[in-house]
Structures are given as C-alpha cells and as structure tokens.
PDB file of C-alpha atoms in Angstrom:
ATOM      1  CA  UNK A  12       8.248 -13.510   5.634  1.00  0.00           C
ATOM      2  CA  UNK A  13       5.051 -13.712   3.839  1.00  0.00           C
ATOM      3  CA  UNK A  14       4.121 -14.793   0.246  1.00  0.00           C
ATOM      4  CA  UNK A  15       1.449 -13.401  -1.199  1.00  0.00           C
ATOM      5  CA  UNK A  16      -0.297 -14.312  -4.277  1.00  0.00           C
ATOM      6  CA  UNK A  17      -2.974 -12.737  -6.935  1.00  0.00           C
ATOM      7  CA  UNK A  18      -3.395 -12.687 -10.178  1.00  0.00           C
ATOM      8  CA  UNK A  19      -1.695  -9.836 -12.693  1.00  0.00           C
ATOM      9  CA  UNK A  20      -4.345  -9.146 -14.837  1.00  0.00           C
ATOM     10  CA  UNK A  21      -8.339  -9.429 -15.668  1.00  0.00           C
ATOM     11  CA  UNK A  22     -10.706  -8.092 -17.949  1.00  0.00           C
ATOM     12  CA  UNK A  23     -14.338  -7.698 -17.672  1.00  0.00           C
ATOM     13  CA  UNK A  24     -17.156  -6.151 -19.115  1.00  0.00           C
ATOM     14  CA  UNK A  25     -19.210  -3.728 -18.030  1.00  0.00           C
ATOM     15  CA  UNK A  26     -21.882  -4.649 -15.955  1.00  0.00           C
ATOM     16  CA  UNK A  27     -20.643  -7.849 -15.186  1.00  0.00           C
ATOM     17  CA  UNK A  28     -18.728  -9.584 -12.475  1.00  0.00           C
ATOM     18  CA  UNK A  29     -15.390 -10.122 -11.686  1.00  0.00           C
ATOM     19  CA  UNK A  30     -13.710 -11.987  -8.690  1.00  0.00           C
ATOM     20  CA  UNK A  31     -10.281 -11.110  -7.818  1.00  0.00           C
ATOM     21  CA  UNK A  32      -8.312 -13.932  -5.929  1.00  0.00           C
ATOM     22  CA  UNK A  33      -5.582 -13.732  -3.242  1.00  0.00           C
ATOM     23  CA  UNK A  34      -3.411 -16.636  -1.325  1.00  0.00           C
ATOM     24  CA  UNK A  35      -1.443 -16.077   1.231  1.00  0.00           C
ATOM     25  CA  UNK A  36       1.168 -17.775   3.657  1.00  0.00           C
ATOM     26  CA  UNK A  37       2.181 -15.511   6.855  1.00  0.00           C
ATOM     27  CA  UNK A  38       2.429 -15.846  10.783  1.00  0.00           C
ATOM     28  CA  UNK A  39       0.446 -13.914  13.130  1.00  0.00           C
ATOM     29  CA  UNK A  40      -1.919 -12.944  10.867  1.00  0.00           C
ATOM     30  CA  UNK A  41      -3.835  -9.800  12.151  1.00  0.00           C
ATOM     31  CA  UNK A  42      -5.866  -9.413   8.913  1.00  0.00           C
ATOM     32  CA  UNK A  43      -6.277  -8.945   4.974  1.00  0.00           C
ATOM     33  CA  UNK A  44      -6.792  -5.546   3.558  1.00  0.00           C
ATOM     34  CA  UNK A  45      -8.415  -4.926  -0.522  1.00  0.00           C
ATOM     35  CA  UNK A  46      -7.409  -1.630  -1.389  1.00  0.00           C
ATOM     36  CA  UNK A  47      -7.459   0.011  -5.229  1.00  0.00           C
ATOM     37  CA  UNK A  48      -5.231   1.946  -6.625  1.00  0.00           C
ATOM     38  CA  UNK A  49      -5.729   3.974  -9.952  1.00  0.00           C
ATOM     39  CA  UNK A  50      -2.427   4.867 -11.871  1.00  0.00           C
ATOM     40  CA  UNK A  51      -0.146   7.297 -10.332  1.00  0.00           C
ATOM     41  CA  UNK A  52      -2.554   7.828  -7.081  1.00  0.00           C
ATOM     42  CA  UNK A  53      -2.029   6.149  -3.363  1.00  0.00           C
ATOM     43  CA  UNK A  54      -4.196   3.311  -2.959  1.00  0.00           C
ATOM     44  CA  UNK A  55      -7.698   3.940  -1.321  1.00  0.00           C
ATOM     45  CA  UNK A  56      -9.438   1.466   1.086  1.00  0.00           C
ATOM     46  CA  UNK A  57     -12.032  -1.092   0.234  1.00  0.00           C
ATOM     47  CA  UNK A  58     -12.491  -3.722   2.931  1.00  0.00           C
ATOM     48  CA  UNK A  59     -10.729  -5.584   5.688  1.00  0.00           C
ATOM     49  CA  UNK A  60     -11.633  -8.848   7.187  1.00  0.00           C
ATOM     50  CA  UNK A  61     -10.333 -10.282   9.877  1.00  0.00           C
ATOM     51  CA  UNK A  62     -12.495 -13.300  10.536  1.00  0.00           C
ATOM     52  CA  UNK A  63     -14.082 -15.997   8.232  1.00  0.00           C
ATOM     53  CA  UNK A  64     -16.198 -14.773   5.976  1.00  0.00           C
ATOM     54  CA  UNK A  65     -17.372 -12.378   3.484  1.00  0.00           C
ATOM     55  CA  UNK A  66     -18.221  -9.165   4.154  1.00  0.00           C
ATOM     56  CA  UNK A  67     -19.950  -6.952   1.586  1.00  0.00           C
ATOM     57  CA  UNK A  68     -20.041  -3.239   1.208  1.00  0.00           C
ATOM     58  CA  UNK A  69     -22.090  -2.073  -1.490  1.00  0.00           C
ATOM     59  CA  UNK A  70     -21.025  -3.464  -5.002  1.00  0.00           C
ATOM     60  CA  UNK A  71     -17.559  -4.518  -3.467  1.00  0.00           C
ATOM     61  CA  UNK A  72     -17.518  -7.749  -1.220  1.00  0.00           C
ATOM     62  CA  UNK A  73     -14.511  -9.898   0.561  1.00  0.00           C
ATOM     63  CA  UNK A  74     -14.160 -12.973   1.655  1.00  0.00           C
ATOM     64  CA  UNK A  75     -11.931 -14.602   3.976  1.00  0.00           C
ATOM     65  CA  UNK A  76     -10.827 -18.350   4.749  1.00  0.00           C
ATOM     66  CA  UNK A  77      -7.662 -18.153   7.255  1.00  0.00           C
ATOM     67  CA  UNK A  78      -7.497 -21.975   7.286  1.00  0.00           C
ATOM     68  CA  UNK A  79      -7.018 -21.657   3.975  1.00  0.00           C
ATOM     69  CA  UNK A  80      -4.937 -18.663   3.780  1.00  0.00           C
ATOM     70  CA  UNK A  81      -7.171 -17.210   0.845  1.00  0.00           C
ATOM     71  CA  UNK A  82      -9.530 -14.267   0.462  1.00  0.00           C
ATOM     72  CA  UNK A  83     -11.020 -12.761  -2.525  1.00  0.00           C
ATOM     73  CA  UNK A  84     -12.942  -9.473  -3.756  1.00  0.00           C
ATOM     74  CA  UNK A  85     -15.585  -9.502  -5.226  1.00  0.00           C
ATOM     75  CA  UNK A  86     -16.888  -6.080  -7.297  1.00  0.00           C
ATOM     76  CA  UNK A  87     -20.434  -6.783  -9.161  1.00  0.00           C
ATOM     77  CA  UNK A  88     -21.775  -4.605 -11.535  1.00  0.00           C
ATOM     78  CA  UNK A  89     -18.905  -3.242 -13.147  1.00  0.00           C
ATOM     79  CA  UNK A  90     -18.569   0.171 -14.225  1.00  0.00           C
ATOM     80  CA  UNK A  91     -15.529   2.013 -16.493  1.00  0.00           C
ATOM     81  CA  UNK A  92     -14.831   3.697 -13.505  1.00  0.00           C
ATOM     82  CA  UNK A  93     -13.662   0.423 -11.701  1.00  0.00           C
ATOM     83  CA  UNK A  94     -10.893  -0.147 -14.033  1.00  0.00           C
ATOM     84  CA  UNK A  95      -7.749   0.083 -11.778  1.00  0.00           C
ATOM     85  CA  UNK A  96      -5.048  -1.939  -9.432  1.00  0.00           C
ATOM     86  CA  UNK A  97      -6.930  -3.868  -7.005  1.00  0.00           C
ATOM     87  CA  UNK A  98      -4.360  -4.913  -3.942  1.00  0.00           C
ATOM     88  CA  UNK A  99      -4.135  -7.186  -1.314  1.00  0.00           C
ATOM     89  CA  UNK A 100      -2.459  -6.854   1.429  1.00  0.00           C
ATOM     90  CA  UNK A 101      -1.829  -8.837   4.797  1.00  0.00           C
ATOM     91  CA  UNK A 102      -1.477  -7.434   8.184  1.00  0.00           C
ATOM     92  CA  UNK A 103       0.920  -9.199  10.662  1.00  0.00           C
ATOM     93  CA  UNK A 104       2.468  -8.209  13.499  1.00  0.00           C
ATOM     94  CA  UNK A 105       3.187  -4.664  12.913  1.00  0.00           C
ATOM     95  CA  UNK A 106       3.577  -4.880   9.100  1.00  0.00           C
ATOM     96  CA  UNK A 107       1.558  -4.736   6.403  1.00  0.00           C
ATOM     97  CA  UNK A 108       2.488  -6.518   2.953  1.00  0.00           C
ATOM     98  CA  UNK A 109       0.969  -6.021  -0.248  1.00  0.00           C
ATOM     99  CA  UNK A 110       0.625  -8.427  -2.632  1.00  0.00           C
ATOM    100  CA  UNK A 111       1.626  -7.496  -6.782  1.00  0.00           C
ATOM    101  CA  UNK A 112      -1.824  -5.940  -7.073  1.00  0.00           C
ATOM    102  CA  UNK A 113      -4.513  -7.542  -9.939  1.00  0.00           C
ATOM    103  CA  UNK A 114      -4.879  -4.564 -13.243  1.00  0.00           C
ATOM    104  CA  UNK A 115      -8.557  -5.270 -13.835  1.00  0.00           C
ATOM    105  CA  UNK A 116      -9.747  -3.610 -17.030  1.00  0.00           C
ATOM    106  CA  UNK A 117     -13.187  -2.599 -17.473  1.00  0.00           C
ATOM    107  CA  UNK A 118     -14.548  -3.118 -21.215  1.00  0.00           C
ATOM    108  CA  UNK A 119     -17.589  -1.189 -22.638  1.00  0.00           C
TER     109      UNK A 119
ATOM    110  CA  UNK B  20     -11.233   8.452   7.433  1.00  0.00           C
ATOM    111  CA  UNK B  21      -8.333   9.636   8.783  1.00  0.00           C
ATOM    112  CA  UNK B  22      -5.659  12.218   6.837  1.00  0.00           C
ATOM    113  CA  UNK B  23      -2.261  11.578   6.249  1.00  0.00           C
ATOM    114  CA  UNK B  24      -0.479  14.300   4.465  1.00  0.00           C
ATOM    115  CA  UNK B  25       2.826  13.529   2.438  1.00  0.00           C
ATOM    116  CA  UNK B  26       4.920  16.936   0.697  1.00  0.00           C
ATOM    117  CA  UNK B  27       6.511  17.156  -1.564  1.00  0.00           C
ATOM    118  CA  UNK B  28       4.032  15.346  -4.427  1.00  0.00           C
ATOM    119  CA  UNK B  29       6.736  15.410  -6.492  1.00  0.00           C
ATOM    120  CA  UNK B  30      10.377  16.764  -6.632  1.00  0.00           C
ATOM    121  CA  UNK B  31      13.092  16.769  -9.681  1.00  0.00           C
ATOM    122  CA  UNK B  32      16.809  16.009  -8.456  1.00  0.00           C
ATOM    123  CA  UNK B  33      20.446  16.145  -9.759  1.00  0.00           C
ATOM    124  CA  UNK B  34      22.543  13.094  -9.000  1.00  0.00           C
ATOM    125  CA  UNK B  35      24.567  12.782  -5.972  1.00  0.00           C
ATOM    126  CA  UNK B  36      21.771  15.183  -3.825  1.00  0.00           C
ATOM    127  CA  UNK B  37      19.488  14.364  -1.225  1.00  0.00           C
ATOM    128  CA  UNK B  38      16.090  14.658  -0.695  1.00  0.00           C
ATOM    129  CA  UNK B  39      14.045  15.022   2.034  1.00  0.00           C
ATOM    130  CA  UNK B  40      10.038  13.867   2.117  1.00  0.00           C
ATOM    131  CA  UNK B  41       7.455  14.077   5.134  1.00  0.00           C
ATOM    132  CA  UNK B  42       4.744  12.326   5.883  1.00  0.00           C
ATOM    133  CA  UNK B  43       2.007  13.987   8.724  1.00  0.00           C
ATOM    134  CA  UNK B  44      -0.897  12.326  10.337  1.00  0.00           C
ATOM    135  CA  UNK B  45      -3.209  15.301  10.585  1.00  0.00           C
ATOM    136  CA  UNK B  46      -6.218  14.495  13.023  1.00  0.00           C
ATOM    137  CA  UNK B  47      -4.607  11.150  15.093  1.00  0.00           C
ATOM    138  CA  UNK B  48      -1.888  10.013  16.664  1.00  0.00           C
ATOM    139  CA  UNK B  49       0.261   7.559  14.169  1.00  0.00           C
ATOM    140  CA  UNK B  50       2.455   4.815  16.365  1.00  0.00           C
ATOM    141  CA  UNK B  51       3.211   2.828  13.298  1.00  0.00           C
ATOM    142  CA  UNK B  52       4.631   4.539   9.727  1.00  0.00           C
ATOM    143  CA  UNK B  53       5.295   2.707   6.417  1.00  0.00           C
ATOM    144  CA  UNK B  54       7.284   3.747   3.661  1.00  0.00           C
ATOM    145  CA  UNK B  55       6.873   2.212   0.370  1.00  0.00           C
ATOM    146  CA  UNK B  56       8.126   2.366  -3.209  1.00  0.00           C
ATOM    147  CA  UNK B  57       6.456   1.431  -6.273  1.00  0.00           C
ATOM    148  CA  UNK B  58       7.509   1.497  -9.574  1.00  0.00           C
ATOM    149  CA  UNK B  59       5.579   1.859 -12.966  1.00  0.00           C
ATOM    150  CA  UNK B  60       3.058  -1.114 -13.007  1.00  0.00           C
ATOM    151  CA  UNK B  61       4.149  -2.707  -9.718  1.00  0.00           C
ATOM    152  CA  UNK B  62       2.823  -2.996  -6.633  1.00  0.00           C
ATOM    153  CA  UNK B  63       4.046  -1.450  -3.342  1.00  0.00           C
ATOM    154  CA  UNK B  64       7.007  -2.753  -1.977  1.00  0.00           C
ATOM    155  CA  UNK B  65       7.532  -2.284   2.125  1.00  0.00           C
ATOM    156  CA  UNK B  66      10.832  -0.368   2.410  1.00  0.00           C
ATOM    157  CA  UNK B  67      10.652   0.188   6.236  1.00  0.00           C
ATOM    158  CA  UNK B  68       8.605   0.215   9.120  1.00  0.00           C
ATOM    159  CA  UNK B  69       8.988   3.001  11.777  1.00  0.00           C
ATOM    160  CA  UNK B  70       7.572   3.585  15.159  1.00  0.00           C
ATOM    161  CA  UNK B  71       7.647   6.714  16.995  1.00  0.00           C
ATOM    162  CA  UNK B  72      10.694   7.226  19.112  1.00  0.00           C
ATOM    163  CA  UNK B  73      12.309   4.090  18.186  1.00  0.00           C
ATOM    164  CA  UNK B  74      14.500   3.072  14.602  1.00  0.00           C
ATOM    165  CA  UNK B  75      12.972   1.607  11.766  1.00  0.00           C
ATOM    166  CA  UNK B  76      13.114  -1.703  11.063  1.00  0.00           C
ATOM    167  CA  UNK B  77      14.071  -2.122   7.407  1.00  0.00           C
ATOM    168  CA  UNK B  78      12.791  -4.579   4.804  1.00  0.00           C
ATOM    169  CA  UNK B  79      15.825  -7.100   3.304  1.00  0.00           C
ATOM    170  CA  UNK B  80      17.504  -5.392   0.744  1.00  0.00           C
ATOM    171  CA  UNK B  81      17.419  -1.912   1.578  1.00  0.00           C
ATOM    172  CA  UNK B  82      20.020   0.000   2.679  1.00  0.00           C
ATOM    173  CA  UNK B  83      19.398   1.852   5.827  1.00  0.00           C
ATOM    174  CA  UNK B  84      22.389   4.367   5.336  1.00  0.00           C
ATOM    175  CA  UNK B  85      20.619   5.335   1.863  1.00  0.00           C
ATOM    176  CA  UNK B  86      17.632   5.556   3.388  1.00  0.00           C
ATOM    177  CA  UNK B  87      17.288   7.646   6.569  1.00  0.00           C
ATOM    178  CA  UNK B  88      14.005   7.584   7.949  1.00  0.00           C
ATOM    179  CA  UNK B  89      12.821   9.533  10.940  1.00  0.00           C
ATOM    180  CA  UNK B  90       9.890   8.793  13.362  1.00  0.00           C
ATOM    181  CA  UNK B  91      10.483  11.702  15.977  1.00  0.00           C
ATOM    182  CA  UNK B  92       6.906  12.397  16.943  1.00  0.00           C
ATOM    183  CA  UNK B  93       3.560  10.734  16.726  1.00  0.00           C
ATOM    184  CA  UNK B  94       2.420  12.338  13.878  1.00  0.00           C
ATOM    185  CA  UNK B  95       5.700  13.140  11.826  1.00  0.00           C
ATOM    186  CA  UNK B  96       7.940  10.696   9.486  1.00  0.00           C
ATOM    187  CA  UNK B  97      10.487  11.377   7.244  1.00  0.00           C
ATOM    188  CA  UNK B  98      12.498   9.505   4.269  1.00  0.00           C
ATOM    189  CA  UNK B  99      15.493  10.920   3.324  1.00  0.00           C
ATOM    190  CA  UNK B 100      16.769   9.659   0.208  1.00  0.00           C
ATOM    191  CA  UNK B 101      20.583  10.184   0.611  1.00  0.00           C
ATOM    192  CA  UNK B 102      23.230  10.816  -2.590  1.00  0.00           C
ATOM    193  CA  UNK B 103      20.488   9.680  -5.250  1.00  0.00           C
ATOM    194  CA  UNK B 104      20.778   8.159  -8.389  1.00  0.00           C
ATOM    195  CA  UNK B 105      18.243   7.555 -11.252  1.00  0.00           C
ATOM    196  CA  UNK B 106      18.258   4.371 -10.168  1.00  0.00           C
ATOM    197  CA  UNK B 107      16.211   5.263  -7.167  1.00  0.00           C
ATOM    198  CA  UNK B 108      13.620   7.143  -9.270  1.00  0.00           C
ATOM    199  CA  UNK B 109      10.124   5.987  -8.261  1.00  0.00           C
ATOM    200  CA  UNK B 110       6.851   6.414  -6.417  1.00  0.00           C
ATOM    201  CA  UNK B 111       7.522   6.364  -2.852  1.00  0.00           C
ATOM    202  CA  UNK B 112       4.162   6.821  -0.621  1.00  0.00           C
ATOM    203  CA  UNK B 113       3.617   6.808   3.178  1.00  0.00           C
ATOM    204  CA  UNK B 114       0.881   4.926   5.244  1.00  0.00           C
ATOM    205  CA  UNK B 115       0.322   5.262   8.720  1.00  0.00           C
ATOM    206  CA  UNK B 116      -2.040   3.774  11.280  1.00  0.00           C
ATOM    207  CA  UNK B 117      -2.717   3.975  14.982  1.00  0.00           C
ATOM    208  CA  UNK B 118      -3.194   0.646  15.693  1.00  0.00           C
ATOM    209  CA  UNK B 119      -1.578  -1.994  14.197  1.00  0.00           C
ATOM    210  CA  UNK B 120      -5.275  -4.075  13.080  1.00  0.00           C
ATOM    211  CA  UNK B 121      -7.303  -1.332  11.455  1.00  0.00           C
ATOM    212  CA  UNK B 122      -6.680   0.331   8.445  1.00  0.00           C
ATOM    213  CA  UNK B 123      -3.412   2.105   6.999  1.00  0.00           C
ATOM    214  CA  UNK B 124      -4.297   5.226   5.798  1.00  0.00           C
ATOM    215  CA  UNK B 125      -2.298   6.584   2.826  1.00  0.00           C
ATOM    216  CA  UNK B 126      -0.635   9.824   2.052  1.00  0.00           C
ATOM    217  CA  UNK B 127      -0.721  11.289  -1.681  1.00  0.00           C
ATOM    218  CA  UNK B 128       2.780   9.664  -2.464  1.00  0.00           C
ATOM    219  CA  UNK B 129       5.889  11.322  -3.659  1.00  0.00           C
ATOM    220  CA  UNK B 130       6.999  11.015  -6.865  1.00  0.00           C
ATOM    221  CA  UNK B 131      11.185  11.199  -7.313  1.00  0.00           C
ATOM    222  CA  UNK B 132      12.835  11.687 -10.577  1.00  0.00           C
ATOM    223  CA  UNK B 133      16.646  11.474 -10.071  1.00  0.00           C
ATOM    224  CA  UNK B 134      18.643  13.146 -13.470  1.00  0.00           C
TER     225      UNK B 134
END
C-alpha cells in the first residue's frame, strides 16, 4: 500500500508564500501529481514530476526528492483566488493515491 | 487537456434503489478508470480501479457486490451503486488516463444523496 502524508491545513496572506509539504512511502513509484480542488468541484491539474527536482510553472512550482520520498508545492504570490484543497497524489503501478489534501486559506 | 465527461452531476435517491453513473472519455482512448469517493472535507479515497475489458480491482474495504463497476469499452465506465443507503451518500468522481504515467484527467463528479 502506500502512505501518504501532508499537512491539513495552512493559512497565508495574500501576496505571500506558502509551501505545501508531502511524504510519501510506495513501491514502483511512477510519479507525484499536485492537483487543487475547490469545494464541491473535481480536482484540476497543477504539476507532475517524475524525476528529482523542481519544476515550476508560473506562480505554482514542485519539487521532488524520490530518495527521500518527499515533494512539495510551492504557489508564490498568493491571491484570494488560490484558497482551496491542494492534493497530492502518487502514481504507482496502475494506481493513483491521493493523499488527505492541505485546505490552504488565503487571507486579505 | 483531455475531457472526461461524468452524468449524472447529481441524483436524489430513495433507500433500497440503485443508481447508475457514467463516466466517458470524449477525445482519447481511456485503458485505465478510477472511481473515487469523497466526503465533505476529505480527500479522495480510491474505490476501484478498472481497465477496459477486464474486472476492477477493488480498494480494501469496499464491497464489490455493492459496487458494480463496468469498463466495457475504451472510453465508457460505469458505477453502479446497488440497494443504497444514506450511508453511501457522497461525492463520487471519475478519472481516467491513457497511460498509466501522465496525468488523470477528471470528470465533473457525481454527487449522491441517499433519503
């Protein structure tokens, strides 16, 4: 099975930074999805890494360590608009498991 | 990126029926389909994982005879949720992808209220 880890909650202001964590233990690790979610909607796609390091797309970033079995997302810049589920989720074999998803509220 | 298309959005049921929901991959060929469930202020939970022609493999703890699912073409999956109960009220949304290391894409969700 696979245990995956992040945070429940965080709150930021606007215009600032926040970094979202995410640990993970799994086999055959085929790569680590960031998706967010706002309430009562399917989750839309951020990022995906599937080696080492961090890839950024705009004001969102990832990072990956698999020797570590940790990533994070990184969303600069904050706006009301990001306040939402943020959710990790690990691809592996021919599954894909999502962590409990990180609320991340947005203050003015 | 790619469309997947889930009906109903929502549905209202009485006890003891079943209902059926759909999830289409509109513009690409889906070998893999999730199902998952999520209720309020939780994340998604994997229920089952389907491929096409072949019968889903179901995460511990669900019952397979409660919930049917069907994978009969490349770009069709269904959940049925058989004899519901309030209980099994919640937000159940597809995902499916065409290769198992790129990105799931999501359909709209379903949300079931059992009474």
């Amino acid at each position: 099975g696979q245990n995956i880890d992040q945070p429940t909650e965080m709150t930021a202001t606007e215009g600032a930074i926040v970094q979202i964590n995410c640990t993970y233990q799994t086999s055959g690790f085929n790569g680590l999805f960031w998706y967010q979610q706002h309430a009562g909607e399917a989750p839309t796609f951020l990022s995906y890494n599937v080696l080492d390091g961090l890839e950024e797309k705009g004001r969102f970033s990832s990072f990956l360590s698999r020797s570590k079995g940790y990533s994070y997302l990184l969303l600069k810049e904050l706006q009301m608009k990001d306040s939402a589920s943020y959710l990790c989720a690990v691809a592996a074999g021919n599954k894909l498991t999502f962590g409990g998803g990180t609320r991340v509220l947005v203050k003015p | 990126g790619a469309v997947v298309s889930q009906h109903p959005s929502w549905v209202i049921c009485k006890s003891g029926t079943s209902v059926k929901i759909e999830c289409r991959s509109l513009d690409f060929q889906a070998t893999t389909m999730f199902w998952y469930r999520q209720f309020p202020k939780q994340s998604l939970m994997l229920m089952a994982t389907s491929n096409e022609g072949s019968k889903a493999t179901y995460e511990q703890g669900v019952e397979k005879d409660k919930f049917l699912i069907n994978h009969a073409s490349l770009t069709l999956s269904t959940l049925t949720v058989t004899s519901a109960h309030p209980e099994d009220s919640s937000f159940y949304i597809c995902s499916a992808t065409g290769n198992p290391n790129t990105e799931a894409f999501f359909g709209q969700g379903t949300r079931l209220t059992v009474v």
